[in-house]
XYZ file of N, CA and C in Angstrom:
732
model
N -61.343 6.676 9.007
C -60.475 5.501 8.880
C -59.340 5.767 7.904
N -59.589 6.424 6.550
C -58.700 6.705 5.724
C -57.792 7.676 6.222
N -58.309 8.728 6.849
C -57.144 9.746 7.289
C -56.418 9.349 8.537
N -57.124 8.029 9.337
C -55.726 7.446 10.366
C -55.167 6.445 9.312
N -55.199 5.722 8.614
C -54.399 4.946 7.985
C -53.403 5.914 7.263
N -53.595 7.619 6.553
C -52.852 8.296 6.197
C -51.673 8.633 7.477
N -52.277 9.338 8.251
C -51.295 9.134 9.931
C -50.407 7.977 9.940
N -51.084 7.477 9.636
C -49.607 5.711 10.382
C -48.801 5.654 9.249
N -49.065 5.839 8.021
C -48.206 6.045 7.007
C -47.084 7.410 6.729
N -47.477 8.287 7.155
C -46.563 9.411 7.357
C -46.041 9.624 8.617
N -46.683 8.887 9.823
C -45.742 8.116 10.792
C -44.149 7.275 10.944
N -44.839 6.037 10.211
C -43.679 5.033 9.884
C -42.360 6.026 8.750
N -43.379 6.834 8.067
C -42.411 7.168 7.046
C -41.575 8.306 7.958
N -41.772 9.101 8.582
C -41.069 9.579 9.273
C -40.252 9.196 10.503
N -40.227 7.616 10.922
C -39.594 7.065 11.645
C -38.534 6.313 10.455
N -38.706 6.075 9.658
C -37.731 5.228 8.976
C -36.209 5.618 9.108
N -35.164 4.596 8.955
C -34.036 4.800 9.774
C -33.084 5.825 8.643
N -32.337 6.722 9.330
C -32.051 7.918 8.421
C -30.217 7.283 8.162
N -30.254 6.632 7.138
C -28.703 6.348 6.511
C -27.228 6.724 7.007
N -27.807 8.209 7.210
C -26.519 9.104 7.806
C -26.418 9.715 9.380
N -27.424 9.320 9.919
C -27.465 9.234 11.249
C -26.443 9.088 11.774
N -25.528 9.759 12.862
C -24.235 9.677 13.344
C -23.201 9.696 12.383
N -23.332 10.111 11.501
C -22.039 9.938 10.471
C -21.556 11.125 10.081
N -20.615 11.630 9.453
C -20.019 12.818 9.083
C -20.173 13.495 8.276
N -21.412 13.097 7.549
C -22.220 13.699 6.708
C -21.815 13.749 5.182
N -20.652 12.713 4.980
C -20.268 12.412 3.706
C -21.282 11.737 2.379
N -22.062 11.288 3.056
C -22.823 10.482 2.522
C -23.877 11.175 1.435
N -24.223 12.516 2.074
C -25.128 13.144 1.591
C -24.438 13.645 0.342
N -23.244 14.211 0.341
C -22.397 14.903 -0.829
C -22.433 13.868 -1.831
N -22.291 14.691 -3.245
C -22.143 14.070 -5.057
C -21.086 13.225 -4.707
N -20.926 12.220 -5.588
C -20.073 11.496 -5.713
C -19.153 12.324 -5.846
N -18.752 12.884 -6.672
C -17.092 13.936 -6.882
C -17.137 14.598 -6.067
N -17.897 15.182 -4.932
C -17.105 15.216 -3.595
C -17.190 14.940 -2.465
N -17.537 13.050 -2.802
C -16.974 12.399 -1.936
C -15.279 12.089 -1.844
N -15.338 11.822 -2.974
C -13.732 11.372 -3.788
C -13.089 12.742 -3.100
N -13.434 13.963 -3.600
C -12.474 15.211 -3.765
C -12.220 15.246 -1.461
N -13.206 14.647 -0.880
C -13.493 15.052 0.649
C -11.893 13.342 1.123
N -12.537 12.466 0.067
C -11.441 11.124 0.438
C -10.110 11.594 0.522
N -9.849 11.779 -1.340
C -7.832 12.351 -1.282
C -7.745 13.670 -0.465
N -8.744 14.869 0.027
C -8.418 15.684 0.716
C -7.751 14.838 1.937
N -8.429 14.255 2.958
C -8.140 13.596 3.849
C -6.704 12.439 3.592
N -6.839 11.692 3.187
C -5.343 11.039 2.302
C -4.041 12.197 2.136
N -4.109 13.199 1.619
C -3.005 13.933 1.371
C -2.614 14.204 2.585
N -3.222 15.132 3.962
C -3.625 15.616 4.743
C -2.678 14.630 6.028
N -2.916 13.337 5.822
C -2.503 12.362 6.698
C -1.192 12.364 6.855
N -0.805 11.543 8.175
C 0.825 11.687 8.305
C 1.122 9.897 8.499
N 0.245 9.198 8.482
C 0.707 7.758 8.169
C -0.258 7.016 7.952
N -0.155 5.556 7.196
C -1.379 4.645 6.990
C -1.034 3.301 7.026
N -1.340 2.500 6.982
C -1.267 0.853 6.645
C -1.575 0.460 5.679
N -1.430 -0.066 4.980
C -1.839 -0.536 3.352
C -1.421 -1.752 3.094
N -2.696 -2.319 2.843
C -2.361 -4.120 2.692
C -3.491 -4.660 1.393
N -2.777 -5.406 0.954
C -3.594 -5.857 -0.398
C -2.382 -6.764 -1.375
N -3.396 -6.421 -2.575
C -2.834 -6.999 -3.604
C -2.639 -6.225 -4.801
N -1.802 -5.839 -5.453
C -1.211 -4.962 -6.509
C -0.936 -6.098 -7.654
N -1.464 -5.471 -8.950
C -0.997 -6.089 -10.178
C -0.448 -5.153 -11.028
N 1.000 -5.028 -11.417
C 1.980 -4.444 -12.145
C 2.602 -4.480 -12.991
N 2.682 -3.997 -13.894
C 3.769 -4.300 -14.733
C 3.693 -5.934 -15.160
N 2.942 -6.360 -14.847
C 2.530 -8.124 -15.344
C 3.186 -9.008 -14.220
N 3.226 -7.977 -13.063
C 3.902 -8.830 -11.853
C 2.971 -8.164 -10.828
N 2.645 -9.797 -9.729
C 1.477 -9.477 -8.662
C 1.760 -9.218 -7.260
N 1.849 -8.306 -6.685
C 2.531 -8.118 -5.583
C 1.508 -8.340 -4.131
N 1.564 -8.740 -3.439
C 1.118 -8.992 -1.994
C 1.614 -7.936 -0.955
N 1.078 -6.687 -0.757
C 1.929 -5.879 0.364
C 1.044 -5.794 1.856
N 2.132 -5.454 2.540
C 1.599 -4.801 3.747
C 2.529 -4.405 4.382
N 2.287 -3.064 4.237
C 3.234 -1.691 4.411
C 2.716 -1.012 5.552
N 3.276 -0.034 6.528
C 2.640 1.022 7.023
C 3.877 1.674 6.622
N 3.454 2.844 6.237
C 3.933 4.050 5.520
C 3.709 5.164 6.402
N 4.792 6.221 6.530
C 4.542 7.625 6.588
C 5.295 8.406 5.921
N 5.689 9.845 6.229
C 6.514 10.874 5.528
C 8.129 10.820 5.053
N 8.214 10.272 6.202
C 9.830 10.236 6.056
C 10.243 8.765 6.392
N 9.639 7.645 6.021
C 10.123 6.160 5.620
C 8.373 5.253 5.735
N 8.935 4.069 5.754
C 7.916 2.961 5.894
C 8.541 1.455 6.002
N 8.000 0.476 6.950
C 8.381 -1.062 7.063
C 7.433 -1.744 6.475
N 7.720 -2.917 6.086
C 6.779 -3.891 5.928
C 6.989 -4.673 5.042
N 6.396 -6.090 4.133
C 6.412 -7.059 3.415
C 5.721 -6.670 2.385
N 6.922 -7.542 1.215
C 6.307 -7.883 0.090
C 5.944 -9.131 -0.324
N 5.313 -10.034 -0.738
C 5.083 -11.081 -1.603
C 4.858 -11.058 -2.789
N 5.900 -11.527 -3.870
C 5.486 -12.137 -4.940
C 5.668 -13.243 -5.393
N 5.480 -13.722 -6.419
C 5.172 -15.256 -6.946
C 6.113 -16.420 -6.212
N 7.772 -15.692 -6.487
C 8.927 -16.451 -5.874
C 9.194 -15.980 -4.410
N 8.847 -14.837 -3.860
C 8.983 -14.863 -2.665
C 8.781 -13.960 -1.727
N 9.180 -13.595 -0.434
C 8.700 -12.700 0.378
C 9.605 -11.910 1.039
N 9.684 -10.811 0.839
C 10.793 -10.046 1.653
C 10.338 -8.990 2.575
N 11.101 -8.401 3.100
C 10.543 -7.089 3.874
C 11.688 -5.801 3.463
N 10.721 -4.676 3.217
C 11.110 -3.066 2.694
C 11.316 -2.295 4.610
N 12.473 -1.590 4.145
C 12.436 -0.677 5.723
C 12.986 0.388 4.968
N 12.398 1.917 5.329
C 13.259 3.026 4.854
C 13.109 3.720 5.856
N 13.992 4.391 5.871
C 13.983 5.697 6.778
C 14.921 6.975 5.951
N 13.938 7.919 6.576
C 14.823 8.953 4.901
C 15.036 8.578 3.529
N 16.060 8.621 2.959
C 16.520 7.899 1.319
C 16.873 6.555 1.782
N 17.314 6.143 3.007
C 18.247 4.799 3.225
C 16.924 3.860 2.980
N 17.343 3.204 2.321
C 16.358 1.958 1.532
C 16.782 0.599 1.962
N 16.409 -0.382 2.718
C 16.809 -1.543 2.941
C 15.929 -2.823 2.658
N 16.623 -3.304 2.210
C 15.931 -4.649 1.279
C 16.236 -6.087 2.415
N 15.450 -6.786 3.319
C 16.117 -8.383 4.004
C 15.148 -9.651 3.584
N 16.325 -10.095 2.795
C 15.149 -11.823 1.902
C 16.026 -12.523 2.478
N 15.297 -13.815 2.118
C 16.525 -14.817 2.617
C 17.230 -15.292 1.233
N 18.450 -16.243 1.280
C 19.039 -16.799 0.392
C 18.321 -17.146 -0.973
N 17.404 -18.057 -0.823
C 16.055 -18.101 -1.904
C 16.372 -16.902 -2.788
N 15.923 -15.732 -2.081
C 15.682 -14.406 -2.949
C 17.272 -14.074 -4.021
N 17.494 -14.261 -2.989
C 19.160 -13.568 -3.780
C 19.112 -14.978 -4.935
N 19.705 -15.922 -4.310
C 20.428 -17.244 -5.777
C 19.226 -17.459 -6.508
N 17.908 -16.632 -6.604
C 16.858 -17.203 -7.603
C 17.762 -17.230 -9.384
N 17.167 -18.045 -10.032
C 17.549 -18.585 -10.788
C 18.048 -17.742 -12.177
N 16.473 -16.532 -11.719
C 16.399 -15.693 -13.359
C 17.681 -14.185 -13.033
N 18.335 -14.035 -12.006
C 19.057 -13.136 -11.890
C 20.279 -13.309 -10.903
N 21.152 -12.416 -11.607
C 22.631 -13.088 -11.412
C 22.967 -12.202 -9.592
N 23.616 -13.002 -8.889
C 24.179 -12.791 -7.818
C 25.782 -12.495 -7.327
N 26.230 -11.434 -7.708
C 27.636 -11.331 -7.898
C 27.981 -10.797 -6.016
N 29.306 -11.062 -5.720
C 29.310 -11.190 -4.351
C 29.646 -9.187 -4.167
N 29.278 -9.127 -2.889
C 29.616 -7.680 -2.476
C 31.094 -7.499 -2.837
N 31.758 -8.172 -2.756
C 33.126 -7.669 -2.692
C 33.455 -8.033 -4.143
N 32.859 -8.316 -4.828
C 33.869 -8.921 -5.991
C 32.873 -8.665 -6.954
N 33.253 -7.738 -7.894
C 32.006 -7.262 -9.399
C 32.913 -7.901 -10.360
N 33.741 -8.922 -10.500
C 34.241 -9.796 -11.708
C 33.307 -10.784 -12.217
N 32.651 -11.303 -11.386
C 31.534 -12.331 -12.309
C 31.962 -13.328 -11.391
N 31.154 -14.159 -11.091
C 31.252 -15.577 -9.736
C 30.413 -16.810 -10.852
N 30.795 -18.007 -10.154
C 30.483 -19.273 -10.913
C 29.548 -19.495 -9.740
N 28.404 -20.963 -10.187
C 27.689 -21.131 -9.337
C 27.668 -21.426 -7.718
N 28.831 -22.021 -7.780
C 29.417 -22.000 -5.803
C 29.457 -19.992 -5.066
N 30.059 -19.810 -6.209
C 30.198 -18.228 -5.815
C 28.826 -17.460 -5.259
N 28.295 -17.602 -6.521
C 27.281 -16.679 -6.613
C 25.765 -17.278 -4.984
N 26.312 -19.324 -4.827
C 25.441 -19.427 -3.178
C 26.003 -18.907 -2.385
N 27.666 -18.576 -2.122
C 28.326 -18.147 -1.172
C 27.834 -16.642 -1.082
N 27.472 -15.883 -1.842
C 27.196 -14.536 -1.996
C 25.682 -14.663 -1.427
N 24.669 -15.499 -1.482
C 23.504 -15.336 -1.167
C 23.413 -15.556 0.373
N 24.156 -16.777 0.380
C 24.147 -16.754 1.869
C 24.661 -16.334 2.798
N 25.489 -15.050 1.978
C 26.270 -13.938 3.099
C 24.529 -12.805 3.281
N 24.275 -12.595 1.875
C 22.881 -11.692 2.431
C 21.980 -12.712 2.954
N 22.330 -13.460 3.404
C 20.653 -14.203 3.954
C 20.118 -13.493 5.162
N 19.170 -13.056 5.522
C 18.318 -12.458 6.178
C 19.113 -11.594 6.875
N 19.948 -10.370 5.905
C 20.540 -9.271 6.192
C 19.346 -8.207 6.025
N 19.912 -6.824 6.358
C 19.658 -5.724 5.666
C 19.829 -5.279 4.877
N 20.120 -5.373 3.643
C 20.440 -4.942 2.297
C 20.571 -3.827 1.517
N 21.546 -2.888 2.366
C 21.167 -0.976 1.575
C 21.038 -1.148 0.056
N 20.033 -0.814 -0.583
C 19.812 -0.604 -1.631
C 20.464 0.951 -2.038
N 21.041 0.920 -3.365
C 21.824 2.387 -3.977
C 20.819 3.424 -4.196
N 20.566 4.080 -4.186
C 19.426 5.131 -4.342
C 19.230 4.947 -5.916
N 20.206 4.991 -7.058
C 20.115 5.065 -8.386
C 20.220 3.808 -9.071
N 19.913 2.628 -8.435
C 19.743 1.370 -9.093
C 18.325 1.274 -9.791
N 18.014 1.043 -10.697
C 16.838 1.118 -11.641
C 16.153 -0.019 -11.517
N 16.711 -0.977 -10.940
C 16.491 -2.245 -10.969
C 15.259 -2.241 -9.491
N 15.403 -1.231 -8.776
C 14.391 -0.721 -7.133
C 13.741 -0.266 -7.478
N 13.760 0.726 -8.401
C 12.718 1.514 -8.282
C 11.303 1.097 -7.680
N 10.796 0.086 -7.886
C 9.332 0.069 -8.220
C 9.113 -0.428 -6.436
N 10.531 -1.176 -6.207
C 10.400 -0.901 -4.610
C 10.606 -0.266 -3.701
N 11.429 0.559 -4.134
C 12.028 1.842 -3.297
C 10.300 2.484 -3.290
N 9.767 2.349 -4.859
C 8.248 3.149 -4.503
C 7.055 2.280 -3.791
N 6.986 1.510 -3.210
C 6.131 0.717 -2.508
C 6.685 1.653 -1.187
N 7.204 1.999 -0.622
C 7.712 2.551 0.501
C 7.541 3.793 0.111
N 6.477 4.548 -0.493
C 6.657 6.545 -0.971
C 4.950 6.165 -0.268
N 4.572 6.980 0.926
C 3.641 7.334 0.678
C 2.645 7.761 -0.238
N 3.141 9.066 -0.291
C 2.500 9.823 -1.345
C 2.384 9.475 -2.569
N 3.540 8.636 -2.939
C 3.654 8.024 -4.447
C 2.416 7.031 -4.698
N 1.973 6.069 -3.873
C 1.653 5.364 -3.642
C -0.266 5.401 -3.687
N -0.173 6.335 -2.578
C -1.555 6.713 -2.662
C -2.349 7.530 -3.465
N -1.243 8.018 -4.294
C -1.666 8.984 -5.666
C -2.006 8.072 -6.162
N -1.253 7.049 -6.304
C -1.389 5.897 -7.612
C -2.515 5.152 -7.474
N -3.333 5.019 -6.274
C -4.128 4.174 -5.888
C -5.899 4.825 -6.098
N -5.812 5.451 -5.027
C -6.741 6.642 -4.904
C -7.811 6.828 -6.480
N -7.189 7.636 -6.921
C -7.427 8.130 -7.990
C -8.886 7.280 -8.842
N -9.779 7.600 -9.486
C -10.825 7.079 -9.902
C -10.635 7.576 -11.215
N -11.086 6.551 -12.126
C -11.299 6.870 -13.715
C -12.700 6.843 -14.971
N -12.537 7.976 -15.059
C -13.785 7.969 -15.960
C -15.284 8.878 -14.953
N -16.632 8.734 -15.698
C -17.502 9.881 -14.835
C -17.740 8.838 -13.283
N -18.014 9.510 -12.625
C -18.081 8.975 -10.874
C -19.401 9.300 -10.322
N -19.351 7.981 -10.182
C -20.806 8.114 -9.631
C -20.709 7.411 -8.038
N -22.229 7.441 -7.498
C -21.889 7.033 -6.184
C -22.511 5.893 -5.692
N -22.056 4.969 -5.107
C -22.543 3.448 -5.231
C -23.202 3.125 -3.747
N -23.068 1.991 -3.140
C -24.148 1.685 -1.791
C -23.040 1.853 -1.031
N -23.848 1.809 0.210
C -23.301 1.307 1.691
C -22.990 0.553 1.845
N -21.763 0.545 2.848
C -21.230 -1.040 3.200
C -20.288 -0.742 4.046
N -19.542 -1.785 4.664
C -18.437 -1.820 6.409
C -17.282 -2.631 5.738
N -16.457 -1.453 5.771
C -15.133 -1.994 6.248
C -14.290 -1.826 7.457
N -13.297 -3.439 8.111
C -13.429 -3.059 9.157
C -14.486 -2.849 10.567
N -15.741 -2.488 10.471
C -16.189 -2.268 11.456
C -16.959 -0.829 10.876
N -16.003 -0.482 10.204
C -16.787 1.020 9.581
C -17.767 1.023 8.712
N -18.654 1.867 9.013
C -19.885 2.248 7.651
C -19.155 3.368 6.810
N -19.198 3.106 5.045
C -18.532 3.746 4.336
C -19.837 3.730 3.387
N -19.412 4.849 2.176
C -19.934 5.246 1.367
C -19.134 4.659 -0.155
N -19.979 4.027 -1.176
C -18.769 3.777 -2.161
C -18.822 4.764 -3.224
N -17.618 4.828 -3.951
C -17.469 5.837 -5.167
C -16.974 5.287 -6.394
N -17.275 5.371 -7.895
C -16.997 4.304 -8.343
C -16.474 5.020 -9.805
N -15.663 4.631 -10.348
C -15.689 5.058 -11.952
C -16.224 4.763 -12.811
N -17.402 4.951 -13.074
C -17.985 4.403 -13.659
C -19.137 3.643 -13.131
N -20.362 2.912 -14.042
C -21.028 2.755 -13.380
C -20.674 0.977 -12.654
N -19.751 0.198 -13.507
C -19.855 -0.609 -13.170
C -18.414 -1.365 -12.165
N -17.843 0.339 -11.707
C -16.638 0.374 -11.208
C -15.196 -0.344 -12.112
N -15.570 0.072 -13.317
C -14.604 -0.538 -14.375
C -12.967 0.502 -14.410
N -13.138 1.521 -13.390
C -12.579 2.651 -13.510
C -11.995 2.762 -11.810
N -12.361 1.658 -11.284
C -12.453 1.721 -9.585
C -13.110 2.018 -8.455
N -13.223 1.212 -7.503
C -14.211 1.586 -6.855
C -13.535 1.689 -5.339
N -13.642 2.985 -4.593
C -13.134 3.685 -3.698
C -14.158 3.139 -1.920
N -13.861 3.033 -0.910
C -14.955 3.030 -0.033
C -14.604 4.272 1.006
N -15.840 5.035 0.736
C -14.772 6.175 2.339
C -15.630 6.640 3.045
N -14.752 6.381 4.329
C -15.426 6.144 5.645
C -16.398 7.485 5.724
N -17.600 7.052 6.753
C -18.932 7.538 6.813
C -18.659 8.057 8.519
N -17.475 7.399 9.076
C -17.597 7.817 10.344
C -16.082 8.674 10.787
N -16.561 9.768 11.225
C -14.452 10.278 11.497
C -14.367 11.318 10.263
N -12.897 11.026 10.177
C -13.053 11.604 8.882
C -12.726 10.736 8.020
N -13.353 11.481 6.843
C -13.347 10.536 5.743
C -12.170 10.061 4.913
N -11.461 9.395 5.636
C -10.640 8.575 4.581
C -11.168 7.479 3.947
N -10.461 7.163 2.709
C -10.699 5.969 1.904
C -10.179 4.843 2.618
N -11.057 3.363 2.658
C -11.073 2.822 4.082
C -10.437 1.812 2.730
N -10.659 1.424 1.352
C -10.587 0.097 0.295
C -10.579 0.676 -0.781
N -9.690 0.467 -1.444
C -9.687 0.492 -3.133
C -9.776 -0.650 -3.989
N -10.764 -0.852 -5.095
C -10.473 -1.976 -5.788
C -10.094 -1.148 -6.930
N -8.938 -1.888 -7.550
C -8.728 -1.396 -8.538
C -9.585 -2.306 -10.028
N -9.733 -0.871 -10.983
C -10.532 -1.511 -12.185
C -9.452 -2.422 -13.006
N -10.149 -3.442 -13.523
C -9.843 -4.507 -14.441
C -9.099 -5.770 -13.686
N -9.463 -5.545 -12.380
C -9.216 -7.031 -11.781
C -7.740 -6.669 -11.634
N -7.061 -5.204 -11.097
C -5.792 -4.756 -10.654
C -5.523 -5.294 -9.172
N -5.909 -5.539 -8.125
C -5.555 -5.697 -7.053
C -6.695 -4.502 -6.230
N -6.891 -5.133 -5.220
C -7.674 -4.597 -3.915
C -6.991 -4.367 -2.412
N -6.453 -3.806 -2.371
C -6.267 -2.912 -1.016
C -7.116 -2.071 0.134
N -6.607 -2.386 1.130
C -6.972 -2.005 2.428
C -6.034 -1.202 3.221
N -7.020 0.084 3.067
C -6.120 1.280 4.296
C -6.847 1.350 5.154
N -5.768 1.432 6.448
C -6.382 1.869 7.635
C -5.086 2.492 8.605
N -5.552 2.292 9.674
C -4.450 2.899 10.991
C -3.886 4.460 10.380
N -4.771 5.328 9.831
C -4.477 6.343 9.841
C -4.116 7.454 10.921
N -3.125 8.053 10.539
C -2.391 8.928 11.551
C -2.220 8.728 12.462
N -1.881 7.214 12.529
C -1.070 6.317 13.800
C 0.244 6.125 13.572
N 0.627 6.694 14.289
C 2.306 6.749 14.077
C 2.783 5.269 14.614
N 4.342 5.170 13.817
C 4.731 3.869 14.209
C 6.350 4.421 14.319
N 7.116 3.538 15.217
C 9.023 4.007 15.026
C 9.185 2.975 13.685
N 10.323 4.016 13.598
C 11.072 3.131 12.530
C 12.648 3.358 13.152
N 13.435 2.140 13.128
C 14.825 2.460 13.380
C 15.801 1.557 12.704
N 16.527 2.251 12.494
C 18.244 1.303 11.597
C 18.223 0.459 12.049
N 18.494 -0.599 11.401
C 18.795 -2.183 11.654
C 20.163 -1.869 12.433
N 20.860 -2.567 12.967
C 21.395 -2.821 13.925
C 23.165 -3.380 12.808
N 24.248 -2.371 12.950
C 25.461 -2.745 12.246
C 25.703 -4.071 12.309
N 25.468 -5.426 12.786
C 25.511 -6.665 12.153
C 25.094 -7.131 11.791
N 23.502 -6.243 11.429
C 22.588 -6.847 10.545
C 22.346 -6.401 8.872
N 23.449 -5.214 8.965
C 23.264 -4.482 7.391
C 24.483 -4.962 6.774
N 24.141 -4.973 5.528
C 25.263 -4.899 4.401
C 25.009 -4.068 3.407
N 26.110 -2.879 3.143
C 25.899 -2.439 1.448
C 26.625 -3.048 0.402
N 25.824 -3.166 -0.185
C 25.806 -3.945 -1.200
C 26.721 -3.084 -2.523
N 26.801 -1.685 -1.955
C 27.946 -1.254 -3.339
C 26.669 -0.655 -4.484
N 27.282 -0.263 -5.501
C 26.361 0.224 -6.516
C 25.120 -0.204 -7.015
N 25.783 -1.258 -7.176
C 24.319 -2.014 -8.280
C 24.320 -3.849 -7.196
N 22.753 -3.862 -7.113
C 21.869 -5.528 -6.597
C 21.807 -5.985 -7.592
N 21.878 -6.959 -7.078
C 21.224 -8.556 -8.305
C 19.683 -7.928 -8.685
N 19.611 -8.106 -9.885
C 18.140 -8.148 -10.297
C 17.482 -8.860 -9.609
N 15.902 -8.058 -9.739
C 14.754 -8.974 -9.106
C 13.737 -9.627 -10.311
């Protein structure tokens, strides 16, 4: 009796359901190279989608981008408002509506005229960019941080990345996918990464540590067009934009 009750026990135990079953075998690897198998795959890629929430510089951004090598489209949201980023190559294009431009905390001087405009001026100037294309100058300082929402690579360096010792956390679906998590730390105070268990392993979610914003990648190495707005829909704007 004891040695069939041993049988049914090393039975069941050898039926029990095996974690990594159909999967790419990420699961089994150390935490550090899961991470090192994630940004391999991330670098590697030629486009992604990226949607979330970013906290910066003490400003909270709402994106959803698809990005590749040589440009990226898509929306921003922050507090005052919502615009959309298009690049292709260096050409950087900024389209908000009026809102964006005459906001209150930054001055709106008209394309044609860098003398300084009074308040009629400076609506007449907004509502010439209202839901234009907006070439942004390559060396305006005042973009940067949006010109870099549109850098792949910039982007996903910045994200990616885990801080402090790494350890490796549970299972869980994003999407539809079974992923593996990776974490900085033990209590993901350092970030916590999810990467996919099926395919290859890209990083499917990032949360960033200290309550930074949580993002979602996907549509990897799905290409998308990107094309020039259409000559009655652009304006350059000349050297220097209104602050944001």
């Amino acid at each position: 009796m004891a040695l069939s009750a041993g049988l049914t026990v090393a039975t069941l135990a050898g039926c029990a359901a095996d974690p990594d079953e159909g999967t790419n075998g990420v699961g089994k690897l150390s935490a550090t190279a899961i991470e090192e198998k994630a940004q391999s795959a991330a670098d590697a890629a030629k486009s992604v989608r990226l949607a979330g929430t970013l906290v910066s510089k003490g400003g909270t951004y709402k994106l959803n981008m698809r990005l590749k090598q040589d440009g990226a489209s898509g929306s921003v949201t922050t507090k005052n408002s919502t615009f959309e980023l298009l690049r292709i190559g260096e050409a950087l294009y900024l389209k908000a509506d009026a809102g964006f431009w005459a906001h209150d905390d930054k001055p709106s001087p008209s394309p044609s005229d860098d003398s300084g405009t009074d308040g009629d001026a400076d609506s007449e100037a907004a509502d010439k960019l209202d839901d234009m294309y907006v070439k942004v100058p390559q060396d305006d300082p005042s973009y940067k941080q949006l010109r870099g929402f549109t850098d792949m690579d910039l982007l996903l360096d910045g994200l990616i990345g885990l801080h402090g010792e790494v350890v490796k956390g549970d299972r869980d679906k994003i999407g539809g996918m079974r992923t593996v998590k990776v974490k900085g730390g033990e209590d993901g105070e350092g970030g916590t990464l999810d990467v996919s268990l099926e395919g290859t392993p890209f990083p499917l979610r990032f949360a960033r540590g200290g309550g930074a914003g949580v993002v979602v990648l996907s549509e990897w190495d799905k290409d998308f067009p990107l094309e020039e707005p259409a000559a009655g829909q652009t304006l350059d704007y000349g050297k220097q934009l209104p602050r944001t």
